[in-house]
Amino acid sequence: MDSLSESGNQGRVFVLPLVCSNGILADDLTVEFSPAFDRSPHPDPGLESSIDQTWEARLARQPSLFNGSKFRYGGCKILESQDGHPSRVCLQLGLTDYKHHVGTALCPRWQEFVVPEAQDDVALCRHIASNLGNGAIVETSDNRVIVLQRGTDVGECPGQPVFPGGHPEPKVVGIAGHDIEPGTSASERNAAISREMFNAILLEILEETGIPLDTLSPPVFLGISRRKTSMRPTAFFYVQCALSSSEIQQHYATAMDKNESTKLTACTQEEVDIEAPKMPGCHEGGAELYRLFLRAKGLAH
């Protein structure tokens, strides 16, 4: 399995549960959506009840936040490998929401939700919301990488540099729960979720940077990064853009979600290495996935 062992992550602020160094296109990424991958309630009723309390307190401080369903990362399976690298992958996803992310991962007691004696990443986080985020390594026509500076009125990591991204959304594919809609099969629903993984990251790029969709290449899946603080998992994708960094700056001025960031920077590979340690751990892990991808392609500096 082309993933980094825990020992390979000593001293880092992230772990990489899944590394796809050669990259995976949409046809080779499948999804298994099941309640088996939902969050397990914590056996301590006091800790479990603190989730609602944390959410209400957070809303009182930041009323711009809203709850919404999110996909939960519950693990992955390598279906096929080539030369030691995953070539077909299945993501195992459940359902959670932003309230449980705030109440289990962003709360002061988040470490109490972690299972310290667990033997693997999935078991370690079984009481954590594990909302699956997404992030994009957007490479410009002049070989720069887009980095955003987060705004202050955001749900997490205010003021930090990040790659463009957000979340794939269950509601986009008509999912409000695990019941299957009449006339739809489980395999059809799984296929729709898989497509949403790739469509969602393109939409996030458009909304956060203003880059037109018709200038973006099909996304290439690079793997999963999880930050050690709060255990937040993020799926990372590599996307090429036909525009130069100066052209992208012009589009950024009118981006739909420009209020979520204060600055767009087009970085060289060397500058990405400098910015990465300032990022949230899951995005620093995204920078590492990008480095591994470049190395596999023989393009690393």
PDB file of C-alpha atoms in Angstrom:
ATOM      1  CA  MET A   1       0.000   0.000   0.000  1.00  0.00           C
ATOM      2  CA  ASP A   2       1.438   3.338  -1.074  1.00  0.00           C
ATOM      3  CA  SER A   3       0.920   5.132   2.225  1.00  0.00           C
ATOM      4  CA  LEU A   4       3.255   6.497   4.831  1.00  0.00           C
ATOM      5  CA  SER A   5       3.587   4.500   8.010  1.00  0.00           C
ATOM      6  CA  GLU A   6       3.069   6.171  11.355  1.00  0.00           C
ATOM      7  CA  SER A   7       6.804   5.932  11.971  1.00  0.00           C
ATOM      8  CA  GLY A   8       7.342   7.896   8.752  1.00  0.00           C
ATOM      9  CA  ASN A   9       5.310  10.736  10.213  1.00  0.00           C
ATOM     10  CA  GLN A  10       7.167  11.161  13.507  1.00  0.00           C
ATOM     11  CA  GLY A  11       7.501  14.857  14.349  1.00  0.00           C
ATOM     12  CA  ARG A  12       5.017  15.898  11.678  1.00  0.00           C
ATOM     13  CA  VAL A  13       1.692  17.616  12.300  1.00  0.00           C
ATOM     14  CA  PHE A  14      -0.060  15.362   9.790  1.00  0.00           C
ATOM     15  CA  VAL A  15      -0.388  11.727   8.794  1.00  0.00           C
ATOM     16  CA  LEU A  16      -1.040  10.393   5.307  1.00  0.00           C
ATOM     17  CA  PRO A  17      -3.527   7.504   5.517  1.00  0.00           C
ATOM     18  CA  LEU A  18      -3.499   7.177   1.716  1.00  0.00           C
ATOM     19  CA  VAL A  19      -0.811   8.194  -0.782  1.00  0.00           C
ATOM     20  CA  CYS A  20      -1.420   7.841  -4.527  1.00  0.00           C
ATOM     21  CA  SER A  21       1.926   9.021  -5.867  1.00  0.00           C
ATOM     22  CA  ASN A  22       1.043   8.373  -9.508  1.00  0.00           C
ATOM     23  CA  GLY A  23      -2.320  10.087  -9.135  1.00  0.00           C
ATOM     24  CA  ILE A  24      -5.752   8.567  -9.768  1.00  0.00           C
ATOM     25  CA  LEU A  25      -8.341   9.802 -12.256  1.00  0.00           C
ATOM     26  CA  ALA A  26     -12.099   9.740 -11.708  1.00  0.00           C
ATOM     27  CA  ASP A  27     -12.671   6.370 -13.399  1.00  0.00           C
ATOM     28  CA  ASP A  28     -10.354   4.650 -10.922  1.00  0.00           C
ATOM     29  CA  LEU A  29     -11.762   6.066  -7.683  1.00  0.00           C
ATOM     30  CA  THR A  30     -14.887   4.406  -6.303  1.00  0.00           C
ATOM     31  CA  VAL A  31     -16.919   5.018  -3.164  1.00  0.00           C
ATOM     32  CA  GLU A  32     -18.623   2.749  -0.652  1.00  0.00           C
ATOM     33  CA  PHE A  33     -21.221   4.814   1.240  1.00  0.00           C
ATOM     34  CA  SER A  34     -22.606   3.045   4.301  1.00  0.00           C
ATOM     35  CA  PRO A  35     -23.751   3.670   7.904  1.00  0.00           C
ATOM     36  CA  ALA A  36     -20.917   1.313   8.867  1.00  0.00           C
ATOM     37  CA  PHE A  37     -18.614   4.297   8.296  1.00  0.00           C
ATOM     38  CA  ASP A  38     -20.618   6.767  10.394  1.00  0.00           C
ATOM     39  CA  ARG A  39     -19.198   8.138  13.622  1.00  0.00           C
ATOM     40  CA  SER A  40     -19.622   5.952  16.726  1.00  0.00           C
ATOM     41  CA  PRO A  41     -21.011   7.849  19.751  1.00  0.00           C
ATOM     42  CA  HIS A  42     -18.575   8.094  22.651  1.00  0.00           C
ATOM     43  CA  PRO A  43     -19.439   5.741  25.534  1.00  0.00           C
ATOM     44  CA  ASP A  44     -19.086   8.603  28.041  1.00  0.00           C
ATOM     45  CA  PRO A  45     -22.541  10.275  28.024  1.00  0.00           C
ATOM     46  CA  GLY A  46     -21.144  13.464  29.530  1.00  0.00           C
ATOM     47  CA  LEU A  47     -18.567  13.832  26.791  1.00  0.00           C
ATOM     48  CA  GLU A  48     -21.138  12.973  24.123  1.00  0.00           C
ATOM     49  CA  SER A  49     -23.591  15.584  25.427  1.00  0.00           C
ATOM     50  CA  SER A  50     -20.845  18.222  25.316  1.00  0.00           C
ATOM     51  CA  ILE A  51     -21.132  18.231  21.510  1.00  0.00           C
ATOM     52  CA  ASP A  52     -24.413  20.166  21.570  1.00  0.00           C
ATOM     53  CA  GLN A  53     -23.075  22.525  24.247  1.00  0.00           C
ATOM     54  CA  THR A  54     -19.929  23.244  22.235  1.00  0.00           C
ATOM     55  CA  TRP A  55     -21.956  23.908  19.093  1.00  0.00           C
ATOM     56  CA  GLU A  56     -24.376  26.307  20.796  1.00  0.00           C
ATOM     57  CA  ALA A  57     -21.509  28.215  22.404  1.00  0.00           C
ATOM     58  CA  ARG A  58     -19.719  28.466  19.057  1.00  0.00           C
ATOM     59  CA  LEU A  59     -22.866  29.719  17.309  1.00  0.00           C
ATOM     60  CA  ALA A  60     -23.290  32.410  19.952  1.00  0.00           C
ATOM     61  CA  ARG A  61     -19.770  33.678  19.194  1.00  0.00           C
ATOM     62  CA  GLN A  62     -19.929  33.191  15.428  1.00  0.00           C
ATOM     63  CA  PRO A  63     -23.530  33.289  14.147  1.00  0.00           C
ATOM     64  CA  SER A  64     -22.361  33.156  10.518  1.00  0.00           C
ATOM     65  CA  LEU A  65     -21.734  29.408  10.928  1.00  0.00           C
ATOM     66  CA  PHE A  66     -24.409  26.927   9.866  1.00  0.00           C
ATOM     67  CA  ASN A  67     -24.841  23.203  10.258  1.00  0.00           C
ATOM     68  CA  GLY A  68     -24.984  20.956   7.226  1.00  0.00           C
ATOM     69  CA  SER A  69     -24.460  17.321   6.292  1.00  0.00           C
ATOM     70  CA  LYS A  70     -20.939  16.253   5.329  1.00  0.00           C
ATOM     71  CA  PHE A  71     -19.356  13.043   4.156  1.00  0.00           C
ATOM     72  CA  ARG A  72     -17.384  11.230   6.842  1.00  0.00           C
ATOM     73  CA  TYR A  73     -14.063   9.582   6.008  1.00  0.00           C
ATOM     74  CA  GLY A  74     -14.242   6.019   7.327  1.00  0.00           C
ATOM     75  CA  GLY A  75     -11.243   4.452   5.611  1.00  0.00           C
ATOM     76  CA  CYS A  76     -10.142   3.238   2.207  1.00  0.00           C
ATOM     77  CA  LYS A  77      -9.343   0.096   0.249  1.00  0.00           C
ATOM     78  CA  ILE A  78      -6.647  -0.367  -2.376  1.00  0.00           C
ATOM     79  CA  LEU A  79      -8.343  -2.270  -5.203  1.00  0.00           C
ATOM     80  CA  GLU A  80      -5.380  -2.438  -7.588  1.00  0.00           C
ATOM     81  CA  SER A  81      -1.727  -1.404  -7.519  1.00  0.00           C
ATOM     82  CA  GLN A  82       0.879  -0.841 -10.194  1.00  0.00           C
ATOM     83  CA  ASP A  83       4.599  -0.827  -9.392  1.00  0.00           C
ATOM     84  CA  GLY A  84       3.753  -0.535  -5.704  1.00  0.00           C
ATOM     85  CA  HIS A  85       1.479   2.486  -6.165  1.00  0.00           C
ATOM     86  CA  PRO A  86      -2.332   2.407  -5.849  1.00  0.00           C
ATOM     87  CA  SER A  87      -3.977   2.541  -9.265  1.00  0.00           C
ATOM     88  CA  ARG A  88      -7.602   1.906  -8.183  1.00  0.00           C
ATOM     89  CA  VAL A  89      -8.972   2.996  -4.801  1.00  0.00           C
ATOM     90  CA  CYS A  90     -12.266   2.805  -2.903  1.00  0.00           C
ATOM     91  CA  LEU A  91     -13.067   5.512  -0.340  1.00  0.00           C
ATOM     92  CA  GLN A  92     -15.302   4.312   2.504  1.00  0.00           C
ATOM     93  CA  LEU A  93     -17.626   7.136   3.485  1.00  0.00           C
ATOM     94  CA  GLY A  94     -20.337   7.677   6.065  1.00  0.00           C
ATOM     95  CA  LEU A  95     -22.461  10.690   6.939  1.00  0.00           C
ATOM     96  CA  THR A  96     -21.921  13.338   9.599  1.00  0.00           C
ATOM     97  CA  ASP A  97     -22.425  17.107   9.912  1.00  0.00           C
ATOM     98  CA  TYR A  98     -20.602  20.315  10.716  1.00  0.00           C
ATOM     99  CA  LYS A  99     -22.015  20.477  14.254  1.00  0.00           C
ATOM    100  CA  HIS A 100     -20.320  17.193  15.144  1.00  0.00           C
ATOM    101  CA  HIS A 101     -17.098  18.417  13.542  1.00  0.00           C
ATOM    102  CA  VAL A 102     -17.146  21.479  15.797  1.00  0.00           C
ATOM    103  CA  GLY A 103     -18.203  19.422  18.821  1.00  0.00           C
ATOM    104  CA  THR A 104     -15.647  16.617  18.474  1.00  0.00           C
ATOM    105  CA  ALA A 105     -12.728  18.000  16.474  1.00  0.00           C
ATOM    106  CA  LEU A 106     -12.660  21.752  17.113  1.00  0.00           C
ATOM    107  CA  CYS A 107     -13.511  21.655  20.820  1.00  0.00           C
ATOM    108  CA  PRO A 108     -10.997  22.016  23.684  1.00  0.00           C
ATOM    109  CA  ARG A 109     -11.674  18.376  24.671  1.00  0.00           C
ATOM    110  CA  TRP A 110     -11.051  16.904  21.195  1.00  0.00           C
ATOM    111  CA  GLN A 111      -8.312  14.568  22.456  1.00  0.00           C
ATOM    112  CA  GLU A 112     -10.844  12.854  24.725  1.00  0.00           C
ATOM    113  CA  PHE A 113     -12.747  11.736  21.605  1.00  0.00           C
ATOM    114  CA  VAL A 114      -9.637   9.990  20.246  1.00  0.00           C
ATOM    115  CA  VAL A 115      -9.118   6.272  21.013  1.00  0.00           C
ATOM    116  CA  PRO A 116      -5.442   6.231  22.074  1.00  0.00           C
ATOM    117  CA  GLU A 117      -5.050   2.436  22.134  1.00  0.00           C
ATOM    118  CA  ALA A 118      -6.368   2.041  18.580  1.00  0.00           C
ATOM    119  CA  GLN A 119      -4.171   0.193  16.111  1.00  0.00           C
ATOM    120  CA  ASP A 120      -5.095   2.100  12.954  1.00  0.00           C
ATOM    121  CA  ASP A 121      -6.197   5.512  11.721  1.00  0.00           C
ATOM    122  CA  VAL A 122      -9.875   4.577  11.355  1.00  0.00           C
ATOM    123  CA  ALA A 123     -10.237   3.079  14.839  1.00  0.00           C
ATOM    124  CA  LEU A 124      -8.307   5.986  16.357  1.00  0.00           C
ATOM    125  CA  CYS A 125     -10.938   8.406  15.048  1.00  0.00           C
ATOM    126  CA  ARG A 126     -14.143   6.395  15.445  1.00  0.00           C
ATOM    127  CA  HIS A 127     -15.650   8.957  17.875  1.00  0.00           C
ATOM    128  CA  ILE A 128     -14.449  11.960  15.803  1.00  0.00           C
ATOM    129  CA  ALA A 129     -16.685  13.479  13.117  1.00  0.00           C
ATOM    130  CA  SER A 130     -13.916  13.125  10.483  1.00  0.00           C
ATOM    131  CA  ASN A 131     -15.690  15.404   8.006  1.00  0.00           C
ATOM    132  CA  LEU A 132     -13.939  14.830   4.687  1.00  0.00           C
ATOM    133  CA  GLY A 133     -12.621  18.090   3.320  1.00  0.00           C
ATOM    134  CA  ASN A 134     -11.012  18.637  -0.059  1.00  0.00           C
ATOM    135  CA  GLY A 135      -8.036  20.637  -1.237  1.00  0.00           C
ATOM    136  CA  ALA A 136      -6.566  21.488  -4.634  1.00  0.00           C
ATOM    137  CA  ILE A 137      -3.006  21.880  -5.777  1.00  0.00           C
ATOM    138  CA  VAL A 138      -3.725  24.267  -8.670  1.00  0.00           C
ATOM    139  CA  GLU A 139      -0.737  24.617 -10.988  1.00  0.00           C
ATOM    140  CA  THR A 140      -0.730  27.633 -13.322  1.00  0.00           C
ATOM    141  CA  SER A 141       0.537  27.773 -16.906  1.00  0.00           C
ATOM    142  CA  ASP A 142       3.696  29.475 -15.602  1.00  0.00           C
ATOM    143  CA  ASN A 143       4.338  26.647 -13.111  1.00  0.00           C
ATOM    144  CA  ARG A 144       3.127  28.358  -9.959  1.00  0.00           C
ATOM    145  CA  VAL A 145       0.866  26.912  -7.252  1.00  0.00           C
ATOM    146  CA  ILE A 146      -2.108  28.848  -5.874  1.00  0.00           C
ATOM    147  CA  VAL A 147      -2.149  29.532  -2.112  1.00  0.00           C
ATOM    148  CA  LEU A 148      -4.865  31.522  -0.321  1.00  0.00           C
ATOM    149  CA  GLN A 149      -4.663  33.448   2.942  1.00  0.00           C
ATOM    150  CA  ARG A 150      -7.711  32.558   5.044  1.00  0.00           C
ATOM    151  CA  GLY A 151      -9.997  35.336   6.262  1.00  0.00           C
ATOM    152  CA  THR A 152     -10.948  35.901   9.900  1.00  0.00           C
ATOM    153  CA  ASP A 153     -14.691  35.097   9.845  1.00  0.00           C
ATOM    154  CA  VAL A 154     -14.291  31.430   8.892  1.00  0.00           C
ATOM    155  CA  GLY A 155     -15.050  28.176  10.692  1.00  0.00           C
ATOM    156  CA  GLU A 156     -11.447  27.173  11.351  1.00  0.00           C
ATOM    157  CA  CYS A 157      -7.829  28.140  10.765  1.00  0.00           C
ATOM    158  CA  PRO A 158      -8.433  31.911  10.390  1.00  0.00           C
ATOM    159  CA  GLY A 159      -5.525  33.825   8.894  1.00  0.00           C
ATOM    160  CA  GLN A 160      -3.552  30.758   7.815  1.00  0.00           C
ATOM    161  CA  PRO A 161      -2.286  30.016   4.298  1.00  0.00           C
ATOM    162  CA  VAL A 162      -4.185  27.158   2.635  1.00  0.00           C
ATOM    163  CA  PHE A 163      -4.750  25.579  -0.740  1.00  0.00           C
ATOM    164  CA  PRO A 164      -8.171  26.220  -2.315  1.00  0.00           C
ATOM    165  CA  GLY A 165     -10.761  23.766  -1.044  1.00  0.00           C
ATOM    166  CA  GLY A 166     -13.784  23.033   1.081  1.00  0.00           C
ATOM    167  CA  HIS A 167     -16.012  19.952   1.161  1.00  0.00           C
ATOM    168  CA  PRO A 168     -17.797  17.595  -1.204  1.00  0.00           C
ATOM    169  CA  GLU A 169     -21.479  18.059  -0.362  1.00  0.00           C
ATOM    170  CA  PRO A 170     -23.998  15.225   0.229  1.00  0.00           C
ATOM    171  CA  LYS A 171     -26.903  17.507  -0.686  1.00  0.00           C
ATOM    172  CA  VAL A 172     -25.501  18.003  -4.190  1.00  0.00           C
ATOM    173  CA  VAL A 173     -26.164  14.328  -4.935  1.00  0.00           C
ATOM    174  CA  GLY A 174     -29.468  14.296  -3.049  1.00  0.00           C
ATOM    175  CA  ILE A 175     -28.227  12.575   0.099  1.00  0.00           C
ATOM    176  CA  ALA A 176     -29.895  13.453   3.404  1.00  0.00           C
ATOM    177  CA  GLY A 177     -29.439  10.054   5.054  1.00  0.00           C
ATOM    178  CA  HIS A 178     -28.631   6.435   4.310  1.00  0.00           C
ATOM    179  CA  ASP A 179     -32.034   5.455   2.922  1.00  0.00           C
ATOM    180  CA  ILE A 180     -31.861   4.895  -0.819  1.00  0.00           C
ATOM    181  CA  GLU A 181     -34.305   6.873  -2.924  1.00  0.00           C
ATOM    182  CA  PRO A 182     -36.881   4.781  -4.820  1.00  0.00           C
ATOM    183  CA  GLY A 183     -35.628   3.906  -8.269  1.00  0.00           C
ATOM    184  CA  THR A 184     -31.974   4.341  -7.264  1.00  0.00           C
ATOM    185  CA  SER A 185     -29.555   1.517  -6.476  1.00  0.00           C
ATOM    186  CA  ALA A 186     -26.698   1.586  -3.973  1.00  0.00           C
ATOM    187  CA  SER A 187     -24.197   1.295  -6.822  1.00  0.00           C
ATOM    188  CA  GLU A 188     -25.743   4.278  -8.622  1.00  0.00           C
ATOM    189  CA  ARG A 189     -25.587   6.324  -5.442  1.00  0.00           C
ATOM    190  CA  ASN A 190     -21.954   5.346  -4.850  1.00  0.00           C
ATOM    191  CA  ALA A 191     -21.103   6.361  -8.420  1.00  0.00           C
ATOM    192  CA  ALA A 192     -22.794   9.738  -7.920  1.00  0.00           C
ATOM    193  CA  ILE A 193     -20.771  10.350  -4.744  1.00  0.00           C
ATOM    194  CA  SER A 194     -17.565   9.420  -6.547  1.00  0.00           C
ATOM    195  CA  ARG A 195     -18.348  11.970  -9.268  1.00  0.00           C
ATOM    196  CA  GLU A 196     -19.059  14.568  -6.579  1.00  0.00           C
ATOM    197  CA  MET A 197     -15.554  14.040  -5.159  1.00  0.00           C
ATOM    198  CA  PHE A 198     -14.124  15.349  -8.444  1.00  0.00           C
ATOM    199  CA  ASN A 199     -16.812  17.888  -9.337  1.00  0.00           C
ATOM    200  CA  ALA A 200     -16.724  19.458  -5.872  1.00  0.00           C
ATOM    201  CA  ILE A 201     -13.055  20.360  -5.979  1.00  0.00           C
ATOM    202  CA  LEU A 202     -13.466  22.117  -9.340  1.00  0.00           C
ATOM    203  CA  LEU A 203     -16.391  24.094  -7.931  1.00  0.00           C
ATOM    204  CA  GLU A 204     -14.356  25.068  -4.849  1.00  0.00           C
ATOM    205  CA  ILE A 205     -11.574  26.357  -7.102  1.00  0.00           C
ATOM    206  CA  LEU A 206     -14.064  28.420  -9.104  1.00  0.00           C
ATOM    207  CA  GLU A 207     -15.795  29.872  -6.043  1.00  0.00           C
ATOM    208  CA  GLU A 208     -12.637  30.660  -4.047  1.00  0.00           C
ATOM    209  CA  THR A 209     -10.354  31.900  -6.824  1.00  0.00           C
ATOM    210  CA  GLY A 210     -12.663  32.888  -9.683  1.00  0.00           C
ATOM    211  CA  ILE A 211     -10.747  30.647 -12.115  1.00  0.00           C
ATOM    212  CA  PRO A 212     -13.162  29.623 -14.917  1.00  0.00           C
ATOM    213  CA  LEU A 213     -13.966  25.911 -15.046  1.00  0.00           C
ATOM    214  CA  ASP A 214     -13.089  25.662 -18.731  1.00  0.00           C
ATOM    215  CA  THR A 215      -9.460  26.542 -17.946  1.00  0.00           C
ATOM    216  CA  LEU A 216      -9.046  23.654 -15.478  1.00  0.00           C
ATOM    217  CA  SER A 217      -7.901  20.116 -16.249  1.00  0.00           C
ATOM    218  CA  PRO A 218      -9.680  17.015 -14.884  1.00  0.00           C
ATOM    219  CA  PRO A 219      -8.619  16.625 -11.224  1.00  0.00           C
ATOM    220  CA  VAL A 220      -6.093  13.951 -10.291  1.00  0.00           C
ATOM    221  CA  PHE A 221      -6.597  12.391  -6.845  1.00  0.00           C
ATOM    222  CA  LEU A 222      -3.374  12.418  -4.786  1.00  0.00           C
ATOM    223  CA  GLY A 223      -4.526  10.840  -1.515  1.00  0.00           C
ATOM    224  CA  ILE A 224      -5.759  11.647   1.982  1.00  0.00           C
ATOM    225  CA  SER A 225      -4.017  13.839   4.557  1.00  0.00           C
ATOM    226  CA  ARG A 226      -5.135  14.020   8.181  1.00  0.00           C
ATOM    227  CA  ARG A 227      -3.910  16.667  10.587  1.00  0.00           C
ATOM    228  CA  LYS A 228      -2.964  15.408  14.033  1.00  0.00           C
ATOM    229  CA  THR A 229      -4.635  18.317  15.835  1.00  0.00           C
ATOM    230  CA  SER A 230      -8.400  17.682  15.596  1.00  0.00           C
ATOM    231  CA  MET A 231      -7.819  14.682  13.283  1.00  0.00           C
ATOM    232  CA  ARG A 232      -9.338  16.475  10.266  1.00  0.00           C
ATOM    233  CA  PRO A 233      -9.035  14.439   6.996  1.00  0.00           C
ATOM    234  CA  THR A 234      -8.744  16.097   3.591  1.00  0.00           C
ATOM    235  CA  ALA A 235      -8.748  14.591   0.095  1.00  0.00           C
ATOM    236  CA  PHE A 236      -6.206  16.310  -2.156  1.00  0.00           C
ATOM    237  CA  PHE A 237      -6.293  16.748  -5.913  1.00  0.00           C
ATOM    238  CA  TYR A 238      -3.865  18.048  -8.512  1.00  0.00           C
ATOM    239  CA  VAL A 239      -5.394  20.375 -11.125  1.00  0.00           C
ATOM    240  CA  GLN A 240      -3.648  22.166 -13.981  1.00  0.00           C
ATOM    241  CA  CYS A 241      -4.839  25.598 -15.084  1.00  0.00           C
ATOM    242  CA  ALA A 242      -4.405  27.065 -18.569  1.00  0.00           C
ATOM    243  CA  LEU A 243      -4.108  30.600 -17.134  1.00  0.00           C
ATOM    244  CA  SER A 244      -0.976  32.373 -15.938  1.00  0.00           C
ATOM    245  CA  SER A 245      -0.643  33.518 -12.345  1.00  0.00           C
ATOM    246  CA  SER A 246      -1.220  37.165 -13.357  1.00  0.00           C
ATOM    247  CA  GLU A 247      -4.415  36.222 -15.228  1.00  0.00           C
ATOM    248  CA  ILE A 248      -5.641  34.311 -12.181  1.00  0.00           C
ATOM    249  CA  GLN A 249      -5.134  37.385  -9.994  1.00  0.00           C
ATOM    250  CA  GLN A 250      -7.582  39.257 -12.231  1.00  0.00           C
ATOM    251  CA  HIS A 251     -10.217  36.533 -11.810  1.00  0.00           C
ATOM    252  CA  TYR A 252      -9.636  36.420  -8.036  1.00  0.00           C
ATOM    253  CA  ALA A 253     -10.809  40.028  -7.735  1.00  0.00           C
ATOM    254  CA  THR A 254     -14.361  38.899  -8.573  1.00  0.00           C
ATOM    255  CA  ALA A 255     -14.375  35.418  -6.970  1.00  0.00           C
ATOM    256  CA  MET A 256     -17.730  34.354  -5.527  1.00  0.00           C
ATOM    257  CA  ASP A 257     -16.311  33.363  -2.111  1.00  0.00           C
ATOM    258  CA  LYS A 258     -13.523  35.942  -1.997  1.00  0.00           C
ATOM    259  CA  ASN A 259     -14.726  36.930   1.495  1.00  0.00           C
ATOM    260  CA  GLU A 260     -13.296  33.639   2.802  1.00  0.00           C
ATOM    261  CA  SER A 261      -9.741  34.752   2.012  1.00  0.00           C
ATOM    262  CA  THR A 262      -7.747  37.969   2.037  1.00  0.00           C
ATOM    263  CA  LYS A 263      -5.022  37.229  -0.512  1.00  0.00           C
ATOM    264  CA  LEU A 264      -4.117  34.894  -3.377  1.00  0.00           C
ATOM    265  CA  THR A 265      -0.449  34.103  -3.922  1.00  0.00           C
ATOM    266  CA  ALA A 266       1.067  32.186  -6.841  1.00  0.00           C
ATOM    267  CA  CYS A 267       4.003  30.268  -5.354  1.00  0.00           C
ATOM    268  CA  THR A 268       6.967  28.484  -6.872  1.00  0.00           C
ATOM    269  CA  GLN A 269       7.633  24.934  -5.654  1.00  0.00           C
ATOM    270  CA  GLU A 270      10.281  26.346  -3.323  1.00  0.00           C
ATOM    271  CA  GLU A 271       7.812  28.901  -1.936  1.00  0.00           C
ATOM    272  CA  VAL A 272       5.217  26.155  -1.368  1.00  0.00           C
ATOM    273  CA  ASP A 273       7.818  24.388   0.792  1.00  0.00           C
ATOM    274  CA  ILE A 274       8.222  27.604   2.818  1.00  0.00           C
ATOM    275  CA  GLU A 275       4.468  28.200   3.182  1.00  0.00           C
ATOM    276  CA  ALA A 276       3.540  24.592   4.000  1.00  0.00           C
ATOM    277  CA  PRO A 277       4.661  24.611   7.686  1.00  0.00           C
ATOM    278  CA  LYS A 278       2.425  27.662   8.265  1.00  0.00           C
ATOM    279  CA  MET A 279      -0.626  25.784   6.969  1.00  0.00           C
ATOM    280  CA  PRO A 280      -3.097  23.648   8.953  1.00  0.00           C
ATOM    281  CA  GLY A 281      -1.635  20.162   9.280  1.00  0.00           C
ATOM    282  CA  CYS A 282      -3.962  18.591   6.727  1.00  0.00           C
ATOM    283  CA  HIS A 283      -2.875  21.160   4.122  1.00  0.00           C
ATOM    284  CA  GLU A 284       0.787  20.747   5.006  1.00  0.00           C
ATOM    285  CA  GLY A 285       0.140  17.072   4.329  1.00  0.00           C
ATOM    286  CA  GLY A 286      -1.362  18.120   0.994  1.00  0.00           C
ATOM    287  CA  ALA A 287       1.921  19.824   0.131  1.00  0.00           C
ATOM    288  CA  GLU A 288       3.703  16.564   0.934  1.00  0.00           C
ATOM    289  CA  LEU A 289       1.314  14.611  -1.325  1.00  0.00           C
ATOM    290  CA  TYR A 290       2.162  17.085  -4.093  1.00  0.00           C
ATOM    291  CA  ARG A 291       5.906  16.599  -3.522  1.00  0.00           C
ATOM    292  CA  LEU A 292       5.485  12.817  -3.693  1.00  0.00           C
ATOM    293  CA  PHE A 293       3.462  13.167  -6.909  1.00  0.00           C
ATOM    294  CA  LEU A 294       6.152  15.355  -8.500  1.00  0.00           C
ATOM    295  CA  ARG A 295       8.856  12.927  -7.388  1.00  0.00           C
ATOM    296  CA  ALA A 296       6.996   9.994  -8.957  1.00  0.00           C
ATOM    297  CA  LYS A 297       6.746  11.988 -12.196  1.00  0.00           C
ATOM    298  CA  GLY A 298      10.427  12.937 -12.049  1.00  0.00           C
ATOM    299  CA  LEU A 299       9.517  16.626 -11.694  1.00  0.00           C
ATOM    300  CA  ALA A 300      10.541  17.379  -8.099  1.00  0.00           C
ATOM    301  CA  HIS A 301      13.015  20.187  -7.558  1.00  0.00           C
TER     302      HIS A 301
END
